[in-house]
Amino acid sequence: MKTEVHSNRRAFIVIPCLNEVEHIEALLVDLRYALDEQISHIVVVDGGSEDGTVDVVARLRNDEPRIMLLNNPARIQSAGVNLAVRCFGNGFDYFIRIDAHGRYPPDYCKRLIEEAEVTGADSVVVAMDTVGFGLVQRATASAQNSRLGNGGSKHRGNTNGHWTRHGHHALMRVASFEAIGGYDETFSHNEDAELDFRLEKAGFRIWMTDKTRMIYYPRATVGSLFLQYLYYGRGRARNILKHRRLPNPRQMLPLVVLPTVIGASLAVLHWMAAVPLVLWALVCVCYGFWMAVRRGNPSGPLAGLAAMVMHFAWSTGFWMELLTFFKRRRLP
């Protein structure tokens, strides 16, 4: 591993966003303090916000001209990051992808660059802590921070630094990103896992750092949470279909949720058909109460219900994408 950190490496920050007026100002104010000769620009790539996000960015640009604003006609994050790298990547060693729905420690960007230099990694990924404020958001955060909601995903928990196959995207070497063609813009979700597959296949390396992490704010309503995980499920299915790579056991378990729910309708013929559905619901609810009692988490009981929404939406999205794929194959 490399041991010398080169201070002359240059990076810029990319923030793909859409309707993030609740978060974008605080985020940009925090990130302004990361700007220096090494990290010289913040590029906000907006996908057509209609909630005042663009006005906030424009106002902040008056005080900080190193904040750039790009219009992303394709709207989705994969296309937004690609656009930013095409426009600003020349002359930079790294770009740092920032999620508009999160907060970051003051030394976040510096730590990422240090890790890339020390390890020689082409991509540095991070773990995340999910934090909520309202009733639904707190329950969702509790679910996403637990094994019930994340299935033991390493970038959702505490872990030592290690080489990995996938994690929450943070820093990327511009040359490596461009060498594999950037994000696949046909992916609106799960584009990070799809790119990580191609990175690994091309011989590039991904490092999960333990030197810094981010805070993520989950969806605040049940409807938005359902849609988010519906698209996650579709994205995962598309990834598997594209690369012909079977999901790991952690990802295969939620697949049975939609068939379980549909199968329960046969309980009108025999009560045994409802048993799998009842067992799944009991596991989720009991796990939530266990979090409340053993961990002192008041959001635990509702976290079990939030996990059920996540499981069902993810499973539904996955099967929808599979059915769509096979339907297209049957068409002349």
Short mmCIF file of C-alpha atoms in Angstrom, two decimals:
data_model
loop_
_atom_site.label_atom_id
_atom_site.label_comp_id
_atom_site.label_asym_id
_atom_site.label_seq_id
_atom_site.Cartn_x
_atom_site.Cartn_y
_atom_site.Cartn_z
CA MET A 1 0.00 0.00 0.00
CA LYS A 2 1.11 3.56 -0.58
CA THR A 3 2.17 5.52 2.47
CA GLU A 4 2.84 8.99 1.10
CA VAL A 5 -0.06 11.42 0.71
CA HIS A 6 0.37 13.86 -2.19
CA SER A 7 -1.07 17.28 -1.36
CA ASN A 8 -1.14 18.39 -5.01
CA ARG A 9 -4.04 16.10 -5.96
CA ARG A 10 -7.06 18.08 -7.14
CA ALA A 11 -10.72 17.23 -6.65
CA PHE A 12 -14.13 18.75 -7.16
CA ILE A 13 -17.46 18.04 -5.50
CA VAL A 14 -20.55 16.88 -7.41
CA ILE A 15 -24.07 17.13 -5.93
CA PRO A 16 -26.82 15.65 -8.13
CA CYS A 17 -30.18 16.81 -6.82
CA LEU A 18 -33.89 17.16 -7.53
CA ASN A 19 -36.26 19.11 -5.25
CA GLU A 20 -33.93 19.30 -2.25
CA VAL A 21 -34.81 22.76 -0.95
CA GLU A 22 -35.05 21.43 2.62
CA HIS A 23 -31.42 20.28 2.63
CA ILE A 24 -29.41 22.04 -0.07
CA GLU A 25 -28.63 25.32 1.74
CA ALA A 26 -27.28 23.76 4.94
CA LEU A 27 -25.32 21.28 2.85
CA LEU A 28 -23.67 23.94 0.67
CA VAL A 29 -22.89 26.16 3.65
CA ASP A 30 -21.09 23.23 5.29
CA LEU A 31 -19.22 22.25 2.12
CA ARG A 32 -17.97 25.78 1.45
CA TYR A 33 -15.47 25.29 4.26
CA ALA A 34 -13.98 22.32 2.39
CA LEU A 35 -13.03 24.49 -0.59
CA ASP A 36 -9.35 25.31 -0.99
CA GLU A 37 -6.61 24.92 -3.58
CA GLN A 38 -7.06 21.13 -3.50
CA ILE A 39 -10.88 21.02 -3.62
CA SER A 40 -11.73 23.92 -5.85
CA HIS A 41 -15.36 23.62 -6.98
CA ILE A 42 -18.80 22.45 -5.91
CA VAL A 43 -20.93 21.46 -8.91
CA VAL A 44 -24.67 21.23 -8.22
CA VAL A 45 -26.37 19.29 -11.02
CA ASP A 46 -30.08 19.98 -10.84
CA GLY A 47 -32.58 17.67 -12.50
CA GLY A 48 -35.35 20.25 -12.90
CA SER A 49 -36.29 21.16 -9.33
CA GLU A 50 -39.59 22.97 -8.87
CA ASP A 51 -39.40 23.63 -5.12
CA GLY A 52 -36.93 26.53 -5.01
CA THR A 53 -33.73 24.50 -4.93
CA VAL A 54 -32.25 26.36 -7.90
CA ASP A 55 -33.05 29.75 -6.32
CA VAL A 56 -31.21 28.76 -3.15
CA VAL A 57 -28.15 27.63 -5.11
CA ALA A 58 -28.18 30.81 -7.21
CA ARG A 59 -28.31 32.96 -4.07
CA LEU A 60 -25.42 31.15 -2.46
CA ARG A 61 -23.39 31.49 -5.66
CA ASN A 62 -23.44 35.25 -5.21
CA ASP A 63 -21.27 34.86 -2.10
CA GLU A 64 -19.29 31.85 -3.29
CA PRO A 65 -18.51 31.83 -7.04
CA ARG A 66 -16.85 28.42 -6.73
CA ILE A 67 -20.35 26.93 -6.47
CA MET A 68 -21.40 25.94 -9.99
CA LEU A 69 -24.90 25.11 -11.23
CA LEU A 70 -25.62 22.74 -14.11
CA ASN A 71 -28.98 21.84 -15.61
CA ASN A 72 -29.50 18.09 -15.96
CA PRO A 73 -32.18 17.54 -18.63
CA ALA A 74 -32.15 13.77 -18.00
CA ARG A 75 -33.15 14.47 -14.35
CA ILE A 76 -31.65 11.26 -12.89
CA GLN A 77 -28.50 11.14 -10.75
CA SER A 78 -26.46 8.87 -13.01
CA ALA A 79 -26.78 11.31 -15.90
CA GLY A 80 -26.15 14.27 -13.61
CA VAL A 81 -22.82 12.98 -12.32
CA ASN A 82 -21.73 12.01 -15.85
CA LEU A 83 -22.55 15.52 -17.04
CA ALA A 84 -20.54 17.13 -14.25
CA VAL A 85 -17.50 14.95 -14.99
CA ARG A 86 -17.72 15.74 -18.72
CA CYS A 87 -17.91 19.47 -18.02
CA PHE A 88 -15.41 19.79 -15.16
CA GLY A 89 -13.39 16.58 -14.95
CA ASN A 90 -10.52 17.67 -17.16
CA GLY A 91 -7.51 18.54 -15.02
CA PHE A 92 -8.85 16.91 -11.84
CA ASP A 93 -7.63 13.73 -10.21
CA TYR A 94 -10.83 12.94 -8.26
CA PHE A 95 -14.43 13.90 -7.90
CA ILE A 96 -16.40 13.51 -4.68
CA ARG A 97 -20.06 12.59 -4.99
CA ILE A 98 -22.25 14.16 -2.33
CA ASP A 99 -25.82 13.10 -1.60
CA ALA A 100 -28.09 16.14 -1.21
CA HIS A 101 -30.16 14.15 1.28
CA GLY A 102 -27.32 13.99 3.80
CA ARG A 103 -24.83 15.78 6.03
CA TYR A 104 -21.08 15.34 6.27
CA PRO A 105 -18.31 15.92 8.83
CA PRO A 106 -16.07 18.97 8.20
CA ASP A 107 -13.05 16.87 7.21
CA TYR A 108 -15.03 14.44 5.03
CA CYS A 109 -13.52 15.40 1.67
CA LYS A 110 -9.97 15.61 3.00
CA ARG A 111 -10.25 12.18 4.57
CA LEU A 112 -11.47 10.67 1.30
CA ILE A 113 -8.54 12.09 -0.64
CA GLU A 114 -6.10 10.89 2.01
CA GLU A 115 -7.57 7.39 1.85
CA ALA A 116 -7.35 7.32 -1.94
CA GLU A 117 -3.71 8.37 -1.82
CA VAL A 118 -2.71 6.00 0.98
CA THR A 119 -4.45 2.95 -0.49
CA GLY A 120 -4.15 3.69 -4.20
CA ALA A 121 -7.86 2.95 -4.57
CA ASP A 122 -9.76 3.97 -7.67
CA SER A 123 -12.92 4.44 -5.60
CA VAL A 124 -13.37 5.18 -1.91
CA VAL A 125 -16.77 4.30 -0.46
CA VAL A 126 -18.18 5.06 2.99
CA ALA A 127 -20.52 3.73 5.63
CA MET A 128 -23.59 5.75 6.55
CA ASP A 129 -25.68 6.48 9.61
CA THR A 130 -29.37 7.07 8.92
CA VAL A 131 -31.00 9.77 11.08
CA GLY A 132 -34.65 10.83 11.21
CA PHE A 133 -36.68 13.57 12.87
CA GLY A 134 -40.41 13.09 12.28
CA LEU A 135 -42.32 10.00 13.34
CA VAL A 136 -42.10 8.16 10.00
CA GLN A 137 -38.54 9.31 9.35
CA ARG A 138 -37.32 8.13 12.75
CA ALA A 139 -38.97 4.74 12.26
CA THR A 140 -37.45 4.44 8.79
CA ALA A 141 -34.02 5.42 10.11
CA SER A 142 -34.24 2.75 12.81
CA ALA A 143 -35.22 0.15 10.22
CA GLN A 144 -32.46 1.12 7.80
CA ASN A 145 -29.83 1.04 10.56
CA SER A 146 -30.86 -2.48 11.59
CA ARG A 147 -30.18 -5.89 10.06
CA LEU A 148 -33.93 -6.20 9.49
CA GLY A 149 -33.79 -3.27 7.09
CA ASN A 150 -30.31 -3.49 5.58
CA GLY A 151 -29.67 -7.24 5.72
CA GLY A 152 -26.25 -6.72 7.26
CA SER A 153 -24.94 -4.50 4.46
CA LYS A 154 -21.42 -3.39 5.43
CA HIS A 155 -21.88 0.19 4.27
CA ARG A 156 -24.81 0.50 6.69
CA GLY A 157 -22.86 -0.49 9.79
CA ASN A 158 -19.56 -0.15 11.62
CA THR A 159 -16.65 -1.73 9.82
CA ASN A 160 -12.88 -1.51 9.57
CA GLY A 161 -11.26 -0.27 6.40
CA HIS A 162 -11.11 -3.00 3.76
CA TRP A 163 -11.25 -3.74 0.06
CA THR A 164 -14.80 -4.35 -1.09
CA ARG A 165 -16.98 -4.93 -4.12
CA HIS A 166 -19.55 -2.24 -3.36
CA GLY A 167 -20.36 0.60 -0.98
CA HIS A 168 -21.94 4.03 -0.79
CA HIS A 169 -20.19 6.12 -3.42
CA ALA A 170 -18.02 8.94 -2.13
CA LEU A 171 -14.77 9.52 -4.07
CA MET A 172 -13.86 8.33 -7.55
CA ARG A 173 -10.69 8.68 -9.58
CA VAL A 174 -11.71 10.62 -12.70
CA ALA A 175 -9.51 8.56 -15.03
CA SER A 176 -10.94 5.27 -13.74
CA PHE A 177 -14.52 6.59 -13.96
CA GLU A 178 -14.00 7.70 -17.55
CA ALA A 179 -12.19 4.47 -18.48
CA ILE A 180 -15.34 2.41 -17.88
CA GLY A 181 -17.71 4.98 -19.38
CA GLY A 182 -19.13 6.46 -16.17
CA TYR A 183 -22.56 5.59 -14.85
CA ASP A 184 -25.03 3.73 -17.04
CA GLU A 185 -27.64 6.41 -17.69
CA THR A 186 -30.38 3.85 -18.27
CA PHE A 187 -30.26 3.25 -14.49
CA SER A 188 -32.29 5.66 -12.39
CA HIS A 189 -31.49 3.63 -9.25
CA ASN A 190 -28.78 1.14 -8.29
CA GLU A 191 -26.42 2.85 -10.72
CA ASP A 192 -23.71 2.76 -8.06
CA ALA A 193 -23.77 -1.04 -7.72
CA GLU A 194 -23.85 -1.40 -11.50
CA LEU A 195 -20.78 0.81 -11.88
CA ASP A 196 -18.97 -1.03 -9.07
CA PHE A 197 -19.47 -4.29 -10.96
CA ARG A 198 -17.79 -2.82 -14.04
CA LEU A 199 -15.02 -1.24 -11.97
CA GLU A 200 -14.14 -4.59 -10.43
CA LYS A 201 -14.40 -6.39 -13.76
CA ALA A 202 -12.00 -3.88 -15.33
CA GLY A 203 -9.44 -4.48 -12.59
CA PHE A 204 -10.01 -1.30 -10.58
CA ARG A 205 -10.18 -1.39 -6.77
CA ILE A 206 -12.75 -0.12 -4.27
CA TRP A 207 -11.79 0.78 -0.70
CA MET A 208 -14.29 0.98 2.17
CA THR A 209 -12.90 3.61 4.52
CA ASP A 210 -13.31 3.67 8.28
CA LYS A 211 -11.82 7.17 8.59
CA THR A 212 -15.07 9.01 7.89
CA ARG A 213 -18.77 8.38 7.25
CA MET A 214 -21.90 10.31 6.33
CA ILE A 215 -25.34 10.98 7.79
CA TYR A 216 -28.29 10.16 5.55
CA TYR A 217 -31.84 11.50 5.99
CA PRO A 218 -34.42 8.92 4.86
CA ARG A 219 -37.79 9.60 3.25
CA ALA A 220 -40.28 11.25 5.55
CA THR A 221 -43.53 9.72 4.27
CA VAL A 222 -44.66 6.14 3.75
CA GLY A 223 -45.51 6.83 0.10
CA SER A 224 -42.08 8.27 -0.76
CA LEU A 225 -40.38 5.41 1.12
CA PHE A 226 -42.40 2.86 -0.86
CA LEU A 227 -41.52 4.48 -4.19
CA GLN A 228 -37.85 4.71 -3.28
CA TYR A 229 -37.59 1.00 -2.52
CA LEU A 230 -39.77 0.09 -5.48
CA TYR A 231 -37.17 1.74 -7.72
CA TYR A 232 -34.34 0.16 -5.74
CA GLY A 233 -35.84 -3.25 -6.44
CA ARG A 234 -36.21 -2.51 -10.13
CA GLY A 235 -32.65 -1.23 -10.28
CA ARG A 236 -31.27 -4.35 -8.60
CA ALA A 237 -33.17 -6.57 -11.04
CA ARG A 238 -31.85 -4.60 -14.00
CA ASN A 239 -28.34 -4.96 -12.65
CA ILE A 240 -28.70 -8.73 -12.37
CA LEU A 241 -30.24 -9.04 -15.83
CA LYS A 242 -27.54 -6.87 -17.42
CA HIS A 243 -24.57 -8.69 -15.91
CA ARG A 244 -26.10 -12.19 -15.49
CA ARG A 245 -25.00 -12.24 -11.88
CA LEU A 246 -27.19 -13.90 -9.25
CA PRO A 247 -28.04 -11.86 -6.12
CA ASN A 248 -26.42 -12.83 -2.86
CA PRO A 249 -28.51 -14.49 -0.12
CA ARG A 250 -29.04 -11.17 1.65
CA GLN A 251 -30.73 -9.82 -1.48
CA MET A 252 -32.64 -12.99 -2.32
CA LEU A 253 -34.60 -13.12 0.95
CA PRO A 254 -36.82 -10.08 0.19
CA LEU A 255 -37.70 -11.60 -3.19
CA VAL A 256 -40.15 -13.97 -1.52
CA VAL A 257 -42.17 -11.14 0.05
CA LEU A 258 -44.36 -10.33 -2.97
CA PRO A 259 -45.13 -14.02 -3.70
CA THR A 260 -45.91 -14.42 0.00
CA VAL A 261 -48.38 -11.55 -0.04
CA ILE A 262 -50.03 -12.78 -3.25
CA GLY A 263 -50.12 -16.35 -1.97
CA ALA A 264 -51.98 -15.22 1.15
CA SER A 265 -54.99 -14.48 -1.05
CA LEU A 266 -55.42 -18.25 -1.33
CA ALA A 267 -56.31 -18.33 2.35
CA VAL A 268 -59.95 -18.22 1.20
CA LEU A 269 -59.34 -21.80 0.06
CA HIS A 270 -57.14 -22.92 2.95
CA TRP A 271 -55.86 -21.02 5.97
CA MET A 272 -52.34 -22.45 5.55
CA ALA A 273 -51.78 -20.11 2.61
CA ALA A 274 -51.67 -17.17 5.00
CA VAL A 275 -49.03 -18.69 7.29
CA PRO A 276 -45.92 -17.32 5.43
CA LEU A 277 -47.40 -13.81 5.43
CA VAL A 278 -48.22 -13.99 9.13
CA LEU A 279 -44.74 -15.29 9.97
CA TRP A 280 -43.05 -12.49 8.00
CA ALA A 281 -45.19 -9.86 9.70
CA LEU A 282 -44.49 -11.37 13.13
CA VAL A 283 -40.75 -11.40 12.54
CA CYS A 284 -40.78 -7.71 11.53
CA VAL A 285 -43.03 -6.56 14.36
CA CYS A 286 -41.25 -8.64 17.01
CA TYR A 287 -37.86 -7.40 15.83
CA GLY A 288 -39.17 -3.85 16.18
CA PHE A 289 -40.32 -4.48 19.75
CA TRP A 290 -36.98 -6.14 20.49
CA MET A 291 -35.21 -2.94 19.40
CA ALA A 292 -37.50 -0.94 21.66
CA VAL A 293 -36.88 -3.13 24.71
CA ARG A 294 -33.25 -4.23 24.35
CA ARG A 295 -31.84 -1.11 22.71
CA GLY A 296 -34.11 1.49 24.28
CA ASN A 297 -35.28 2.63 20.85
CA PRO A 298 -38.78 4.18 21.09
CA SER A 299 -39.13 4.01 17.31
CA GLY A 300 -38.60 0.24 17.33
CA PRO A 301 -42.23 -0.90 16.99
CA LEU A 302 -42.82 1.42 14.04
CA ALA A 303 -39.45 0.44 12.58
CA GLY A 304 -40.79 -3.07 12.09
CA LEU A 305 -43.64 -1.67 10.02
CA ALA A 306 -41.25 0.56 8.06
CA ALA A 307 -39.14 -2.52 7.28
CA MET A 308 -42.26 -4.29 5.98
CA VAL A 309 -42.88 -1.37 3.59
CA MET A 310 -39.26 -1.54 2.43
CA HIS A 311 -39.32 -5.32 1.92
CA PHE A 312 -42.63 -5.30 0.07
CA ALA A 313 -41.72 -2.36 -2.17
CA TRP A 314 -38.28 -3.79 -3.02
CA SER A 315 -39.73 -7.21 -3.82
CA THR A 316 -42.51 -5.68 -5.93
CA GLY A 317 -40.05 -3.56 -7.90
CA PHE A 318 -37.77 -6.52 -8.51
CA TRP A 319 -40.57 -8.75 -9.85
CA MET A 320 -42.01 -5.90 -11.92
CA GLU A 321 -38.66 -5.47 -13.67
CA LEU A 322 -38.33 -9.21 -14.29
CA LEU A 323 -41.82 -9.42 -15.76
CA THR A 324 -41.17 -6.37 -17.94
CA PHE A 325 -37.92 -7.91 -19.19
CA PHE A 326 -39.51 -11.24 -20.15
CA LYS A 327 -42.46 -9.46 -21.72
CA ARG A 328 -40.09 -7.45 -23.95
CA ARG A 329 -38.29 -10.65 -24.96
CA ARG A 330 -41.55 -12.22 -26.11
CA LEU A 331 -42.43 -9.28 -28.34
CA PRO A 332 -41.36 -9.61 -32.01
#
